[in-house]
Short mmCIF file of C-alpha atoms and ligand atoms in Angstrom, two decimals:
data_model
loop_
_atom_site.label_atom_id
_atom_site.label_comp_id
_atom_site.label_asym_id
_atom_site.label_seq_id
_atom_site.Cartn_x
_atom_site.Cartn_y
_atom_site.Cartn_z
CA UNK A 45 -78.33 36.96 72.95
CA UNK A 46 -76.61 40.52 72.54
CA UNK A 47 -77.70 42.86 69.19
CA UNK A 48 -76.03 42.83 66.07
CA UNK A 49 -76.00 46.02 64.32
CA UNK A 50 -75.99 47.24 61.05
CA UNK A 51 -74.81 51.03 59.74
CA UNK A 52 -74.29 52.62 56.20
CA UNK A 53 -73.88 55.66 54.18
CA UNK A 54 -73.15 57.69 57.26
CA UNK A 55 -70.50 60.10 54.70
CA UNK A 56 -68.68 61.36 57.42
CA UNK A 57 -66.83 64.00 56.46
CA UNK A 58 -65.51 67.71 57.90
CA UNK A 59 -68.77 69.82 55.71
CA UNK A 60 -71.09 67.91 58.26
CA UNK A 61 -70.23 68.03 61.89
CA UNK A 62 -73.77 66.94 63.05
CA UNK A 63 -72.92 64.17 61.76
CA UNK A 64 -69.87 63.33 63.54
CA UNK A 65 -71.31 64.22 66.40
CA UNK A 66 -74.57 61.74 65.93
CA UNK A 67 -71.73 59.33 64.70
CA UNK A 68 -69.68 59.43 68.18
CA UNK A 69 -72.95 59.73 70.09
CA UNK A 70 -73.92 56.35 68.41
CA UNK A 71 -70.49 54.86 69.37
CA UNK A 72 -70.57 55.52 72.89
CA UNK A 73 -74.40 54.94 73.27
CA UNK A 74 -76.04 52.66 71.64
CA UNK A 75 -73.22 50.52 69.42
CA UNK A 76 -71.71 49.06 73.14
CA UNK A 77 -74.32 46.81 73.19
CA UNK A 78 -74.09 44.93 70.24
CA UNK A 79 -71.91 41.54 70.03
CA UNK A 80 -71.34 43.13 66.71
CA UNK A 81 -71.28 46.48 64.46
CA UNK A 82 -72.07 45.46 60.87
CA UNK A 83 -70.67 48.93 58.09
CA UNK A 84 -71.75 47.69 55.17
CA UNK A 85 -69.83 51.00 53.10
CA UNK A 86 -69.73 54.60 52.45
CA UNK A 87 -69.09 55.47 55.80
CA UNK A 88 -66.99 58.57 55.01
CA UNK A 89 -68.09 60.68 52.08
CA UNK A 90 -64.25 59.79 49.81
CA UNK A 91 -61.43 57.76 50.64
CA UNK A 92 -59.04 58.60 48.66
CA UNK A 93 -56.13 56.06 50.58
CA UNK A 94 -55.24 55.03 53.59
CA UNK A 95 -52.98 58.43 54.05
CA UNK A 96 -55.16 59.89 53.86
CA UNK A 97 -54.48 59.36 57.64
CA UNK A 98 -52.17 62.07 57.98
CA UNK A 99 -54.10 64.66 57.02
CA UNK A 100 -57.89 63.98 57.97
CA UNK A 101 -58.06 64.57 61.74
CA UNK A 102 -61.70 63.48 61.57
CA UNK A 103 -61.19 60.06 59.99
CA UNK A 104 -58.61 59.82 63.10
CA UNK A 105 -60.82 60.56 65.10
CA UNK A 106 -63.47 57.84 63.86
CA UNK A 107 -60.58 54.90 63.58
CA UNK A 108 -60.22 55.61 67.83
CA UNK A 109 -63.92 56.27 68.24
CA UNK A 110 -63.73 52.28 66.35
CA UNK A 111 -60.64 50.99 68.19
CA UNK A 112 -62.30 52.03 71.41
CA UNK A 113 -65.29 50.18 70.46
CA UNK A 114 -63.56 47.00 69.68
CA UNK A 115 -61.60 47.27 73.13
CA UNK A 116 -65.07 47.69 75.07
CA UNK A 117 -65.68 43.96 73.11
CA UNK A 118 -67.95 44.67 69.77
CA UNK A 119 -66.87 42.66 66.77
CA UNK A 120 -66.53 45.72 64.05
CA UNK A 121 -66.68 44.53 60.49
CA UNK A 122 -66.82 46.59 57.31
CA UNK A 123 -67.74 46.19 53.78
CA UNK A 124 -66.53 49.08 50.96
CA UNK A 125 -68.80 51.43 49.81
CA UNK A 126 -68.98 53.49 46.55
CA UNK A 127 -67.00 56.08 48.15
CA UNK A 128 -64.88 54.36 50.22
CA UNK A 129 -63.66 51.39 48.52
CA UNK A 130 -59.73 52.67 48.84
CA UNK A 131 -59.73 51.86 52.17
CA UNK A 132 -57.19 49.44 53.38
CA UNK A 133 -55.27 47.40 55.83
CA UNK A 134 -53.84 50.51 57.58
CA UNK A 135 -57.73 51.77 58.32
CA UNK A 136 -58.63 48.40 59.33
CA UNK A 137 -55.59 47.72 61.74
CA UNK A 138 -55.89 50.89 63.27
CA UNK A 139 -59.74 50.52 63.89
CA UNK A 140 -59.43 46.41 64.88
CA UNK A 141 -62.03 45.55 62.49
CA UNK A 142 -62.11 43.05 60.14
CA UNK A 143 -62.85 44.51 56.03
CA UNK A 144 -65.35 42.23 54.36
CA UNK A 145 -66.28 41.49 50.83
CA UNK A 146 -69.17 42.05 49.12
CA UNK A 147 -70.95 39.63 49.14
CA UNK A 148 -70.37 38.29 52.55
CA UNK A 149 -72.83 36.13 53.26
CA UNK A 150 -73.50 35.91 57.67
CA UNK A 151 -74.90 33.35 60.31
CA UNK A 152 -76.69 35.69 63.00
CA UNK A 153 -78.50 33.31 65.18
CA UNK A 154 -79.15 30.29 63.24
CA UNK A 155 -80.20 33.53 60.37
CA UNK A 156 -78.44 33.16 56.93
CA UNK A 157 -78.51 37.02 56.42
CA UNK A 158 -76.86 38.25 52.67
CA UNK A 159 -75.00 41.15 53.42
CA UNK A 160 -74.20 43.57 50.38
CA UNK A 161 -73.00 47.64 50.44
CA UNK A 162 -76.57 47.56 47.28
CA UNK A 163 -73.94 49.24 44.08
CA UNK A 164 -74.04 45.77 42.46
CA UNK A 165 -78.11 45.46 42.71
CA UNK A 166 -77.93 48.82 40.48
CA UNK A 167 -77.64 47.40 36.70
CA UNK A 168 -80.19 49.51 35.64
CA UNK A 169 -77.11 52.22 35.89
CA UNK A 170 -74.97 51.35 33.67
CA UNK A 171 -73.01 54.07 33.25
CA UNK A 172 -72.23 53.84 36.67
CA UNK A 173 -71.26 50.22 36.83
CA UNK A 174 -69.21 50.96 34.10
CA UNK A 175 -67.31 53.05 36.25
CA UNK A 176 -67.60 51.01 39.83
CA UNK A 177 -65.38 48.69 37.25
CA UNK A 178 -62.49 50.53 36.83
CA UNK A 179 -62.07 51.94 39.84
CA UNK A 180 -62.19 47.93 40.94
CA UNK A 181 -60.09 46.98 38.73
CA UNK A 182 -55.65 46.74 40.63
CA UNK A 183 -54.36 47.87 37.92
CA UNK A 184 -56.55 51.45 38.34
CA UNK A 185 -56.35 51.48 42.18
CA UNK A 186 -52.63 50.90 42.29
CA UNK A 187 -52.26 53.68 39.65
CA UNK A 188 -54.59 55.75 41.63
CA UNK A 189 -52.25 55.57 44.80
CA UNK A 190 -49.25 56.10 43.42
CA UNK A 191 -50.29 59.91 42.95
CA UNK A 192 -50.07 62.63 45.46
CA UNK A 193 -52.28 63.60 47.86
CA UNK A 194 -53.54 67.03 46.56
CA UNK A 195 -54.38 64.94 43.41
CA UNK A 196 -55.96 62.46 44.16
CA UNK A 197 -58.18 64.80 46.43
CA UNK A 198 -58.91 66.73 43.54
CA UNK A 199 -60.03 63.82 41.53
CA UNK A 200 -61.65 62.99 44.04
CA UNK A 201 -64.09 66.34 44.02
CA UNK A 202 -64.58 65.94 40.85
CA UNK A 203 -65.71 62.79 39.82
CA UNK A 204 -68.25 63.88 42.83
CA UNK A 205 -69.22 66.54 40.85
CA UNK A 206 -69.84 65.09 37.79
CA UNK A 207 -71.55 61.75 39.33
CA UNK A 208 -73.87 64.86 40.89
CA UNK A 209 -74.39 66.27 37.77
CA UNK A 210 -74.86 62.22 36.06
CA UNK A 211 -77.39 61.52 38.78
CA UNK A 212 -79.60 64.44 38.32
CA UNK A 213 -79.99 63.44 34.96
CA UNK A 214 -81.45 59.77 35.44
CA UNK A 215 -84.03 58.53 36.52
CA UNK A 216 -84.74 57.38 40.28
CA UNK A 217 -85.71 54.10 39.49
CA UNK A 218 -82.54 53.91 37.34
CA UNK A 219 -81.08 54.51 40.13
CA UNK A 220 -82.90 51.55 42.38
CA UNK A 221 -82.42 47.86 42.27
CA UNK A 222 -83.25 45.63 40.00
CA UNK A 223 -85.44 43.24 40.56
CA UNK A 224 -84.40 40.59 38.64
CA UNK A 225 -81.31 40.82 39.97
CA UNK A 226 -82.94 40.99 43.59
CA UNK A 227 -84.42 37.60 42.08
CA UNK A 228 -81.13 35.90 41.49
CA UNK A 229 -79.19 37.00 44.40
CA UNK A 230 -81.77 35.46 46.96
CA UNK A 231 -82.13 32.25 44.94
CA UNK A 232 -78.27 31.75 44.22
CA UNK A 233 -78.19 32.50 47.97
CA UNK A 234 -80.53 29.41 49.52
CA UNK A 235 -83.00 32.59 50.41
CA UNK A 236 -81.10 34.32 53.12
CA UNK A 237 -82.47 37.99 54.31
CA UNK A 238 -80.46 40.52 53.20
CA UNK A 239 -79.48 44.17 53.95
CA UNK A 240 -77.34 46.68 51.99
CA UNK A 241 -77.39 49.96 51.80
CA UNK A 242 -75.99 52.62 48.66
CA UNK A 243 -79.87 52.93 47.69
CA UNK A 244 -80.62 56.03 50.47
CA UNK A 245 -84.14 54.40 49.98
CA UNK A 246 -84.30 53.03 53.60
CA UNK A 247 -87.13 50.44 53.53
CA UNK A 248 -87.42 46.55 54.88
CA UNK A 249 -89.28 44.69 51.35
CA UNK A 250 -90.75 41.26 51.40
CA UNK A 251 -90.07 39.56 47.59
CA UNK A 252 -92.00 35.89 47.20
CA UNK A 253 -89.09 34.03 45.03
CA UNK A 254 -89.31 30.68 44.33
CA UNK A 255 -92.27 30.17 46.90
CA UNK A 256 -90.35 31.57 49.46
CA UNK A 257 -91.33 34.78 51.40
CA UNK A 258 -87.81 36.79 51.02
CA UNK A 259 -86.82 40.34 52.88
CA UNK A 260 -84.11 42.47 52.31
CA UNK A 261 -83.55 45.71 54.47
CA UNK A 262 -82.64 48.88 52.96
CA UNK A 263 -80.60 50.48 55.59
CA UNK A 264 -81.07 54.21 56.55
CA UNK A 265 -78.45 56.77 55.05
CA UNK A 266 -77.38 59.29 57.59
CA UNK A 267 -77.83 62.38 55.76
CA UNK A 268 -80.71 63.67 57.86
CA UNK A 269 -80.30 61.79 60.77
CA UNK A 270 -78.56 58.66 62.12
CA UNK A 271 -80.13 55.28 61.50
CA UNK A 272 -79.45 51.69 61.88
CA UNK A 273 -80.46 47.89 61.59
CA UNK A 274 -80.47 45.73 65.11
CA UNK A 275 -81.07 41.89 65.30
CA UNK A 276 -81.72 39.92 68.36
CA UNK A 277 -83.82 38.11 69.52
CA UNK A 278 -86.89 40.45 69.50
CA UNK A 279 -85.91 40.00 65.56
CA UNK A 280 -85.53 42.82 63.74
CA UNK A 281 -85.63 46.23 64.53
CA UNK A 282 -84.82 49.67 62.23
CA UNK A 283 -83.89 53.20 64.47
CA UNK A 284 -83.24 55.80 64.02
CA UNK A 285 -80.40 58.68 65.78
CA UNK A 286 -82.01 62.07 65.56
CA UNK A 287 -79.92 65.06 67.67
O1 LIG B 434 -72.30 58.16 45.51
P1 LIG B 434 -73.49 59.13 45.10
O2 LIG B 434 -74.61 58.24 45.89
O3 LIG B 434 -73.29 60.26 45.20
O4 LIG B 434 -73.20 58.43 43.75
C1 LIG B 434 -73.16 56.39 43.69
C2 LIG B 434 -73.01 57.11 42.10
N1 LIG B 434 -71.47 58.23 41.70
C3 LIG B 434 -71.07 57.26 42.20
C4 LIG B 434 -69.34 58.84 42.48
C5 LIG B 434 -69.21 58.97 44.22
O5 LIG B 434 -70.05 59.58 44.27
C6 LIG B 434 -67.61 59.11 44.55
C7 LIG B 434 -66.55 58.93 44.64
C8 LIG B 434 -65.57 59.35 44.69
C9 LIG B 434 -64.27 58.55 45.26
C10 LIG B 434 -62.87 58.77 45.59
C11 LIG B 434 -62.22 58.13 45.79
C12 LIG B 434 -61.55 57.36 44.43
C13 LIG B 434 -60.84 58.71 44.02
C14 LIG B 434 -59.48 58.77 43.18
C15 LIG B 434 -58.83 59.37 44.10
C16 LIG B 434 -57.94 59.46 44.65
O6 LIG B 434 -69.96 56.36 42.49
C17 LIG B 434 -73.21 57.21 40.54
C18 LIG B 434 -74.97 56.61 40.73
C19 LIG B 434 -75.71 56.88 42.46
O7 LIG B 434 -74.69 56.07 43.30
C20 LIG B 434 -76.82 56.12 41.97
O8 LIG B 434 -76.82 54.47 41.91
O9 LIG B 434 -75.39 56.78 39.98
O10 LIG B 434 -72.39 56.80 39.66
C21 LIG B 434 -72.19 58.16 38.57
O11 LIG B 434 -72.61 58.77 39.05
C22 LIG B 434 -70.97 57.37 38.14
C23 LIG B 434 -71.00 58.31 36.36
O12 LIG B 434 -72.78 57.75 36.24
C24 LIG B 434 -70.04 57.89 35.41
C25 LIG B 434 -68.96 58.60 36.33
C26 LIG B 434 -68.27 60.04 35.98
C27 LIG B 434 -67.13 59.59 36.75
C28 LIG B 434 -66.76 61.03 35.80
C29 LIG B 434 -64.68 61.30 36.05
C30 LIG B 434 -64.57 62.72 35.90
C31 LIG B 434 -63.43 62.57 35.60
C32 LIG B 434 -62.80 63.99 36.20
C33 LIG B 434 -61.61 63.60 36.14
C34 LIG B 434 -61.07 65.64 35.86
MN1 LIG B 435 -73.09 54.19 48.20
#
């Protein structure tokens, strides 16, 4: 069985060439071994619409890396994160990947695995959830995508600054997953393995729900170094990638 790899929260941007290099190395040296690669959101620091490709050489390189990996035989799937929810079909076609909705249940070997970005589990963060509801509405997205690129970049940067200010005033616990929502998610999905990112708190958790011991993997963010979660015949393994 060729392995399956999961990554998220790379936050690729021109300001972090070191992380871009780690990603390129991962794509060239590690990812081709995988039958499937799941990118569970926040591939980019922010995404303002697929015409970002016209002005962003880094993004075009990422597309080329993804398309090259797909051409070598790795099936690639992408799920939106809270930074790149405007990534659309033009990007997906160019990168040769399929966009998955959040959540998505897959079967790997015979193991049911539920995939999420992870932000929907953070229901105690009421301010974020109301922001999310607004920016995920088709009407808001249509209005935003009609604005000129420069205006969208300025808006994305203002939201980033405002978000950082608000985060500095939120308790850590508020920005983590809500335990009841996690239990409910296991229960209503038949007690799968849950894989998500977003919280930047990489870990393997065990939850006891309705007499079942359920595993929740939280993916490594790529802030200080890179990382991926792998699954194959030998089981699950979280790996780090350093320079
Ligand atoms: O991203 P992260 O992990 O740092 O924080 C998230 C939540 N923040 C966000 C916002 C993103 O960081 C930035 C999104 C940029 C998207 C760009 C594309 C669309 C832009 C439009 C242009 C085309 O998701 C943060 C959570 C945290 O995770 C932990 O879960 O707490 O949530 C917030 O901080 C949200 C705030 O609480 C409320 C929203 C503030 C936005 C105010 C808008 C101000 C606009 C000013 C315009 C002049
Ligand atoms: Mn996120």
